[in-house]
Amino acid sequence: MTQTSQPGREFHSGRGKKTFDRIPGGFYLVGALVILFEVVTLGAVGLALAVGDPSDDGASPDKESRPVEVTYIATGDHPSVNLTVGEANGNHESHRVVILPYRKTVELAAGADFYLDVRSREDQEGGTLTCTVLVGGKVVQQVHSTPDSSSATCAGSTADAPQRGIPVPTLTPGASPLPEERRLTGTVKVPDYPGEGSPVIGTVTDSSLEYAELGGTWDRSKTLDPVFDGFTRKQEGRQRALVKSTQVDEDIMAAAGGTGELRGVAGAVMDERRRYEYPRDQAILVDVASQPLKVDGHDAWLLVSEIHFHKRGVPSTMDLNAVLVVDTGRVRPSVLWVVLPETNKKLWPDLNTLVASVQVR
């Protein structure tokens, strides 16, 4: 018996109408909108989870942009140093001369790099130097100079963790600030320094000049090689006291304008002595006397200056320097240079003794 297929059965309500025909057409649109809203909402949530909430990692934009307090500290046994401080990206501030101890507090962006370089000045190498950087009052880096290095450099990030067990350096008072430069333009007589001074044990003849040879704590006068020493005669005393003499060389005459005007020559000699005998770019000249003289009937000029300086290992921070330039009748004048340290003021009357003793020979 062959079975024939029956037509698909339709579902009817009791009234004989199709079930879906009973749903109003507007509901289809509402349902589609609801489904679309759910899809968009779920997609946004998924994207947020994938990207992450900035507030979850504890570093919101507001927190990242908030500046932090950074303190730079430089210490050591040098009276003064060359120092460079700032950010490691090249925004540095260089100081040619900084008196130790040094401390400066600035604000840097969170995560910024810091930089502090402490370096010994020319002819003051050796000793100890230390750089220290604090972030938020805590030490994050401290570096000491090594025996074969005359510098200490701290470089890192403000985000670096504090280092435990490293105390903040004690900032004991260092060298006093140097005074302002002062050069005399008028005439001021040299003072008569009180005291007995050193005894005179003989005379020295050099470069057409004759002057007293001092005794007491002074060594005997010696000849010098002018090629290496720049002078032809020298007498040394304690604590860096010096008496030297020679004929003014051509370079100094040129620096004075080449006219032979004695006041200008005396100033040029003083400037040269500061440049070669004291820490470069640090020694400060303060003139205390500048006057014309007659030496055995010859024109002369006396310039007396305080040279203030800071030099590692030297207890004196000021030397009394005197330059006496005498026109002896030769092509170039002769000069007597005297150095008397502040730490040995009992020798200062020797300046008056020496100047009064000068004769032309």
Tab-separated table of C-alpha atoms in Angstrom:
chain	number	residue	atom	x	y	z
A	1	MET	CA	0.000	0.000	0.000
A	2	THR	CA	1.414	3.204	-1.035
A	3	GLN	CA	1.639	5.904	1.682
A	4	THR	CA	1.144	9.444	0.565
A	5	SER	CA	2.598	12.440	2.434
A	6	GLN	CA	0.269	14.666	4.334
A	7	PRO	CA	0.386	18.423	4.054
A	8	GLY	CA	2.185	20.240	6.932
A	9	ARG	CA	0.006	20.755	9.922
A	10	GLU	CA	-0.789	24.316	10.851
A	11	PHE	CA	-1.399	25.480	14.415
A	12	HIS	CA	-4.615	27.294	15.013
A	13	SER	CA	-6.189	28.946	17.953
A	14	GLY	CA	-9.580	28.121	19.014
A	15	ARG	CA	-10.861	30.641	16.510
A	16	GLY	CA	-8.928	29.121	13.692
A	17	LYS	CA	-6.302	31.984	13.292
A	18	LYS	CA	-2.437	31.484	13.097
A	19	THR	CA	-0.603	32.133	16.363
A	20	PHE	CA	1.982	34.601	14.921
A	21	ASP	CA	-0.720	36.459	13.139
A	22	ARG	CA	-1.998	37.523	16.537
A	23	ILE	CA	1.270	39.553	17.383
A	24	PRO	CA	1.070	43.215	16.361
A	25	GLY	CA	3.738	44.250	13.796
A	26	GLY	CA	5.201	47.020	16.052
A	27	PHE	CA	6.545	44.474	18.497
A	28	TYR	CA	8.988	43.144	15.906
A	29	LEU	CA	10.705	46.557	15.651
A	30	VAL	CA	10.929	46.971	19.424
A	31	GLY	CA	12.477	43.543	19.807
A	32	ALA	CA	15.071	44.230	17.160
A	33	LEU	CA	16.074	47.446	18.888
A	34	VAL	CA	16.380	45.664	22.248
A	35	ILE	CA	18.644	43.002	20.757
A	36	LEU	CA	20.808	45.651	19.050
A	37	PHE	CA	21.174	47.592	22.341
A	38	GLU	CA	22.291	44.445	24.183
A	39	VAL	CA	24.857	43.638	21.513
A	40	VAL	CA	26.330	47.164	21.649
A	41	THR	CA	26.388	47.167	25.469
A	42	LEU	CA	28.107	43.788	25.683
A	43	GLY	CA	30.659	44.911	23.090
A	44	ALA	CA	31.504	48.086	25.044
A	45	VAL	CA	31.929	46.099	28.262
A	46	GLY	CA	34.216	43.634	26.526
A	47	LEU	CA	36.316	46.436	25.060
A	48	ALA	CA	36.634	48.099	28.461
A	49	LEU	CA	37.770	44.837	30.007
A	50	ALA	CA	40.321	44.301	27.237
A	51	VAL	CA	41.792	47.821	27.491
A	52	GLY	CA	41.600	48.029	31.266
A	53	ASP	CA	40.546	50.795	33.586
A	54	PRO	CA	43.306	53.393	34.147
A	55	SER	CA	42.224	53.667	37.759
A	56	ASP	CA	42.885	49.960	38.327
A	57	ASP	CA	46.704	50.176	37.990
A	58	GLY	CA	47.022	52.901	40.634
A	59	ALA	CA	48.537	55.427	38.200
A	60	SER	CA	45.831	57.753	36.952
A	61	PRO	CA	46.761	60.619	34.631
A	62	ASP	CA	46.349	63.025	37.532
A	63	LYS	CA	48.778	61.018	39.650
A	64	GLU	CA	51.329	60.666	36.860
A	65	SER	CA	51.396	64.396	36.174
A	66	ARG	CA	51.770	65.336	39.820
A	67	PRO	CA	55.351	66.690	40.420
A	68	VAL	CA	57.696	65.196	42.992
A	69	GLU	CA	60.223	66.951	45.209
A	70	VAL	CA	63.845	66.210	44.289
A	71	THR	CA	66.800	67.363	46.412
A	72	TYR	CA	70.356	67.483	45.073
A	73	ILE	CA	73.208	67.353	47.627
A	74	ALA	CA	76.961	67.637	46.984
A	75	THR	CA	79.522	67.147	49.764
A	76	GLY	CA	83.245	66.470	50.066
A	77	ASP	CA	86.555	67.742	51.368
A	78	HIS	CA	86.948	70.274	48.534
A	79	PRO	CA	86.143	73.897	49.369
A	80	SER	CA	84.558	74.319	45.938
A	81	VAL	CA	83.727	72.203	42.874
A	82	ASN	CA	82.403	72.330	39.343
A	83	LEU	CA	78.797	71.172	39.424
A	84	THR	CA	76.156	70.265	36.854
A	85	VAL	CA	72.587	69.626	37.958
A	86	GLY	CA	69.236	69.045	36.234
A	87	GLU	CA	67.364	66.425	34.267
A	88	ALA	CA	69.202	63.647	32.472
A	89	ASN	CA	67.563	64.526	29.138
A	90	GLY	CA	70.015	67.363	28.644
A	91	ASN	CA	68.212	70.150	30.510
A	92	HIS	CA	71.231	70.834	32.713
A	93	GLU	CA	72.387	73.856	34.658
A	94	SER	CA	76.176	74.086	34.909
A	95	HIS	CA	77.890	75.988	37.697
A	96	ARG	CA	81.583	76.742	37.239
A	97	VAL	CA	82.174	77.341	40.942
A	98	VAL	CA	80.027	75.998	43.795
A	99	ILE	CA	81.009	76.204	47.445
A	100	LEU	CA	80.504	72.938	49.336
A	101	PRO	CA	78.301	71.716	50.866
A	102	TYR	CA	75.647	72.284	48.185
A	103	ARG	CA	71.919	71.590	48.510
A	104	LYS	CA	69.094	72.460	46.133
A	105	THR	CA	65.461	71.282	46.040
A	106	VAL	CA	63.378	71.356	42.846
A	107	GLU	CA	60.175	69.821	41.524
A	108	LEU	CA	60.291	67.332	38.658
A	109	ALA	CA	57.537	65.416	36.899
A	110	ALA	CA	56.854	61.945	38.248
A	111	GLY	CA	59.077	59.502	36.412
A	112	ALA	CA	61.462	62.217	35.171
A	113	ASP	CA	65.203	61.550	35.121
A	114	PHE	CA	67.571	63.410	37.449
A	115	TYR	CA	71.261	64.257	37.010
A	116	LEU	CA	73.930	65.565	39.387
A	117	ASP	CA	77.643	65.684	38.530
A	118	VAL	CA	80.178	66.890	41.125
A	119	ARG	CA	83.681	67.405	39.752
A	120	SER	CA	86.899	68.726	41.273
A	121	ARG	CA	88.208	72.013	39.963
A	122	GLU	CA	91.404	72.329	38.003
A	123	ASP	CA	94.549	71.769	40.140
A	124	GLN	CA	92.412	70.579	43.081
A	125	GLU	CA	92.144	66.916	42.146
A	126	GLY	CA	92.051	64.129	44.710
A	127	GLY	CA	90.211	64.026	47.993
A	128	THR	CA	86.628	62.852	48.346
A	129	LEU	CA	83.436	63.973	46.624
A	130	THR	CA	79.900	62.647	47.115
A	131	CYS	CA	76.645	63.245	45.246
A	132	THR	CA	73.286	62.388	46.843
A	133	VAL	CA	69.765	62.637	45.394
A	134	LEU	CA	66.599	62.576	47.516
A	135	VAL	CA	63.117	62.006	46.136
A	136	GLY	CA	60.350	62.862	48.553
A	137	GLY	CA	62.918	63.261	51.314
A	138	LYS	CA	64.370	59.755	50.886
A	139	VAL	CA	67.764	58.829	49.423
A	140	VAL	CA	67.347	57.127	46.028
A	141	GLN	CA	70.998	57.380	44.964
A	142	GLN	CA	74.368	58.206	46.485
A	143	VAL	CA	77.755	57.957	44.709
A	144	HIS	CA	81.269	58.539	46.077
A	145	SER	CA	84.335	59.457	44.049
A	146	THR	CA	86.928	56.716	43.689
A	147	PRO	CA	90.673	57.137	44.407
A	148	ASP	CA	91.440	57.374	40.684
A	149	SER	CA	88.541	59.701	39.909
A	150	SER	CA	87.923	63.285	40.951
A	151	SER	CA	84.184	63.257	40.285
A	152	ALA	CA	80.934	61.682	41.437
A	153	THR	CA	77.845	61.396	39.222
A	154	CYS	CA	74.270	60.546	40.250
A	155	ALA	CA	71.830	59.750	37.424
A	156	GLY	CA	68.502	57.943	37.636
A	157	SER	CA	64.739	58.310	37.730
A	158	THR	CA	62.430	59.876	40.280
A	159	ALA	CA	60.555	56.575	40.154
A	160	ASP	CA	63.558	54.707	41.602
A	161	ALA	CA	62.977	53.002	44.938
A	162	PRO	CA	64.593	54.526	48.058
A	163	GLN	CA	67.843	52.932	49.211
A	164	ARG	CA	67.719	51.628	52.741
A	165	GLY	CA	70.415	52.314	55.284
A	166	ILE	CA	71.848	55.408	53.549
A	167	PRO	CA	71.515	58.501	55.749
A	168	VAL	CA	71.094	62.011	54.425
A	169	PRO	CA	74.536	63.713	54.511
A	170	THR	CA	75.175	66.175	57.305
A	171	LEU	CA	75.759	69.588	55.780
A	172	THR	CA	78.481	71.078	57.950
A	173	PRO	CA	79.414	74.680	57.127
A	174	GLY	CA	81.868	74.823	54.265
A	175	ALA	CA	84.006	77.570	52.822
A	176	SER	CA	82.739	81.124	53.130
A	177	PRO	CA	81.577	82.836	49.935
A	178	LEU	CA	84.182	84.811	48.048
A	179	PRO	CA	83.836	88.610	48.104
A	180	GLU	CA	83.066	90.734	45.088
A	181	GLU	CA	85.923	91.862	42.845
A	182	ARG	CA	87.149	95.395	43.518
A	183	ARG	CA	89.820	97.207	41.485
A	184	LEU	CA	91.105	100.644	42.414
A	185	THR	CA	91.063	103.399	39.809
A	186	GLY	CA	92.363	106.162	42.082
A	187	THR	CA	95.427	106.449	44.279
A	188	VAL	CA	95.447	104.786	47.691
A	189	LYS	CA	98.613	104.536	49.786
A	190	VAL	CA	99.770	101.201	51.134
A	191	PRO	CA	99.059	100.834	54.862
A	192	ASP	CA	101.838	100.540	57.418
A	193	TYR	CA	101.287	96.997	58.662
A	194	PRO	CA	101.932	96.776	62.421
A	195	GLY	CA	104.430	94.414	63.992
A	196	GLU	CA	108.163	93.751	64.076
A	197	GLY	CA	108.298	91.584	60.981
A	198	SER	CA	111.318	89.512	59.993
A	199	PRO	CA	114.937	90.544	60.470
A	200	VAL	CA	117.032	91.653	57.478
A	201	ILE	CA	120.076	89.436	56.986
A	202	GLY	CA	121.468	90.845	53.722
A	203	THR	CA	120.569	92.135	50.276
A	204	VAL	CA	119.560	90.533	46.972
A	205	THR	CA	120.577	91.966	43.590
A	206	ASP	CA	118.488	90.865	40.616
A	207	SER	CA	117.225	92.405	37.340
A	208	SER	CA	118.687	95.865	38.147
A	209	LEU	CA	117.002	95.818	41.577
A	210	GLU	CA	118.539	95.534	45.030
A	211	TYR	CA	116.301	94.684	47.991
A	212	ALA	CA	116.395	93.149	51.465
A	213	GLU	CA	116.976	89.460	52.100
A	214	LEU	CA	114.798	88.400	55.021
A	215	GLY	CA	115.702	86.081	57.890
A	216	GLY	CA	113.709	84.453	60.653
A	217	THR	CA	111.265	81.925	59.161
A	218	TRP	CA	112.382	82.725	55.597
A	219	ASP	CA	114.682	80.418	53.618
A	220	ARG	CA	117.702	81.865	51.852
A	221	SER	CA	117.159	83.585	48.499
A	222	LYS	CA	117.837	81.420	45.439
A	223	THR	CA	118.267	81.951	41.708
A	224	LEU	CA	115.627	80.598	39.327
A	225	ASP	CA	115.470	79.610	35.673
A	226	PRO	CA	113.208	82.235	34.049
A	227	VAL	CA	112.211	79.826	31.276
A	228	PHE	CA	110.530	77.478	33.756
A	229	ASP	CA	109.719	79.787	36.661
A	230	GLY	CA	109.093	83.147	35.003
A	231	PHE	CA	111.309	84.789	37.642
A	232	THR	CA	115.055	84.969	38.171
A	233	ARG	CA	115.100	85.124	41.986
A	234	LYS	CA	113.000	83.637	44.794
A	235	GLN	CA	112.867	83.572	48.580
A	236	GLU	CA	110.366	81.312	50.324
A	237	GLY	CA	108.814	81.686	53.753
A	238	ARG	CA	106.457	79.540	55.797
A	239	GLN	CA	102.877	78.868	54.702
A	240	ARG	CA	103.437	79.784	51.048
A	241	ALA	CA	105.056	83.181	51.629
A	242	LEU	CA	107.111	84.273	48.598
A	243	VAL	CA	109.355	87.034	47.326
A	244	LYS	CA	110.234	86.909	43.614
A	245	SER	CA	111.863	89.304	41.179
A	246	THR	CA	112.584	89.534	37.457
A	247	GLN	CA	112.316	91.815	34.438
A	248	VAL	CA	108.771	92.180	33.103
A	249	ASP	CA	108.435	89.958	30.035
A	250	GLU	CA	107.126	91.027	26.650
A	251	ASP	CA	103.765	89.240	26.999
A	252	ILE	CA	102.880	91.185	30.107
A	253	MET	CA	103.978	94.410	28.479
A	254	ALA	CA	101.659	93.604	25.571
A	255	ALA	CA	98.811	92.817	28.007
A	256	ALA	CA	99.361	96.248	29.546
A	257	GLY	CA	98.979	97.889	26.151
A	258	GLY	CA	102.677	97.972	25.315
A	259	THR	CA	102.993	101.611	26.422
A	260	GLY	CA	105.125	100.955	29.490
A	261	GLU	CA	102.674	102.894	31.692
A	262	LEU	CA	103.694	101.549	35.100
A	263	ARG	CA	100.256	101.368	36.659
A	264	GLY	CA	98.956	99.271	33.772
A	265	VAL	CA	102.030	97.030	33.922
A	266	ALA	CA	101.540	96.460	37.669
A	267	GLY	CA	97.898	95.476	37.053
A	268	ALA	CA	98.910	93.108	34.246
A	269	VAL	CA	101.486	91.412	36.503
A	270	MET	CA	98.879	91.002	39.262
A	271	ASP	CA	96.377	89.500	36.830
A	272	GLU	CA	98.974	87.063	35.532
A	273	ARG	CA	99.906	85.965	39.060
A	274	ARG	CA	96.257	85.340	39.872
A	275	ARG	CA	95.803	83.339	36.682
A	276	TYR	CA	98.820	81.079	37.176
A	277	GLU	CA	99.215	80.826	40.950
A	278	TYR	CA	95.584	80.427	42.078
A	279	PRO	CA	92.610	78.209	41.185
A	280	ARG	CA	91.413	79.266	37.772
A	281	ASP	CA	88.211	81.318	37.575
A	282	GLN	CA	87.926	81.281	41.340
A	283	ALA	CA	90.427	83.711	42.874
A	284	ILE	CA	88.965	87.167	43.515
A	285	LEU	CA	91.059	90.346	43.528
A	286	VAL	CA	90.330	93.100	46.035
A	287	ASP	CA	92.736	96.020	45.655
A	288	VAL	CA	93.758	97.705	48.913
A	289	ALA	CA	96.501	100.078	47.690
A	290	SER	CA	97.672	101.567	44.404
A	291	GLN	CA	100.192	104.401	44.392
A	292	PRO	CA	103.118	105.913	42.469
A	293	LEU	CA	106.546	105.829	44.098
A	294	LYS	CA	110.061	107.071	43.514
A	295	VAL	CA	112.653	104.325	43.898
A	296	ASP	CA	116.161	105.718	44.021
A	297	GLY	CA	114.972	108.541	41.747
A	298	HIS	CA	113.238	106.184	39.291
A	299	ASP	CA	109.499	106.066	38.616
A	300	ALA	CA	107.692	103.089	40.136
A	301	TRP	CA	104.186	101.871	40.910
A	302	LEU	CA	103.062	99.765	43.871
A	303	LEU	CA	99.863	97.704	43.679
A	304	VAL	CA	98.696	95.734	46.740
A	305	SER	CA	95.743	93.356	46.495
A	306	GLU	CA	94.007	90.748	48.589
A	307	ILE	CA	93.515	87.582	46.550
A	308	HIS	CA	90.643	85.553	48.002
A	309	PHE	CA	90.398	81.900	46.990
A	310	HIS	CA	89.462	78.365	48.038
A	311	LYS	CA	91.953	75.583	47.420
A	312	ARG	CA	91.854	72.063	48.787
A	313	GLY	CA	94.619	71.435	51.306
A	314	VAL	CA	95.462	75.138	51.723
A	315	PRO	CA	94.370	76.597	55.083
A	316	SER	CA	94.646	80.189	53.907
A	317	THR	CA	91.728	81.621	51.956
A	318	MET	CA	93.356	84.999	51.327
A	319	ASP	CA	96.887	86.073	50.394
A	320	LEU	CA	98.187	89.610	50.483
A	321	ASN	CA	99.897	90.188	47.116
A	322	ALA	CA	102.105	93.142	46.273
A	323	VAL	CA	103.554	94.083	42.870
A	324	LEU	CA	106.208	96.774	42.664
A	325	VAL	CA	107.121	97.774	39.096
A	326	VAL	CA	110.214	99.967	38.680
A	327	ASP	CA	111.416	101.781	35.556
A	328	THR	CA	115.144	101.003	35.766
A	329	GLY	CA	115.974	102.653	32.440
A	330	ARG	CA	116.120	99.336	30.608
A	331	VAL	CA	113.841	98.379	27.716
A	332	ARG	CA	111.377	96.727	30.093
A	333	PRO	CA	110.793	97.590	33.776
A	334	SER	CA	111.713	95.272	36.647
A	335	VAL	CA	109.206	93.805	39.101
A	336	LEU	CA	109.226	92.629	42.706
A	337	TRP	CA	106.337	90.309	43.647
A	338	VAL	CA	105.492	89.544	47.300
A	339	VAL	CA	102.970	87.014	48.666
A	340	LEU	CA	102.052	86.983	52.379
A	341	PRO	CA	99.287	84.559	53.492
A	342	GLU	CA	96.510	85.595	55.848
A	343	THR	CA	97.347	82.636	58.087
A	344	ASN	CA	100.729	84.216	58.849
A	345	LYS	CA	99.909	87.877	59.377
A	346	LYS	CA	103.015	88.402	61.473
A	347	LEU	CA	104.890	88.491	58.144
A	348	TRP	CA	102.768	91.311	56.732
A	349	PRO	CA	105.145	94.027	58.059
A	350	ASP	CA	107.768	92.436	55.792
A	351	LEU	CA	105.979	94.086	52.868
A	352	ASN	CA	106.828	97.539	54.217
A	353	THR	CA	110.419	96.398	54.840
A	354	LEU	CA	110.879	95.087	51.312
A	355	VAL	CA	109.335	98.117	49.557
A	356	ALA	CA	111.427	100.553	51.599
A	357	SER	CA	114.618	98.604	50.824
A	358	VAL	CA	114.384	98.624	47.018
A	359	GLN	CA	117.160	100.391	45.110
A	360	VAL	CA	118.095	100.492	41.428
A	361	ARG	CA	121.480	98.967	40.494
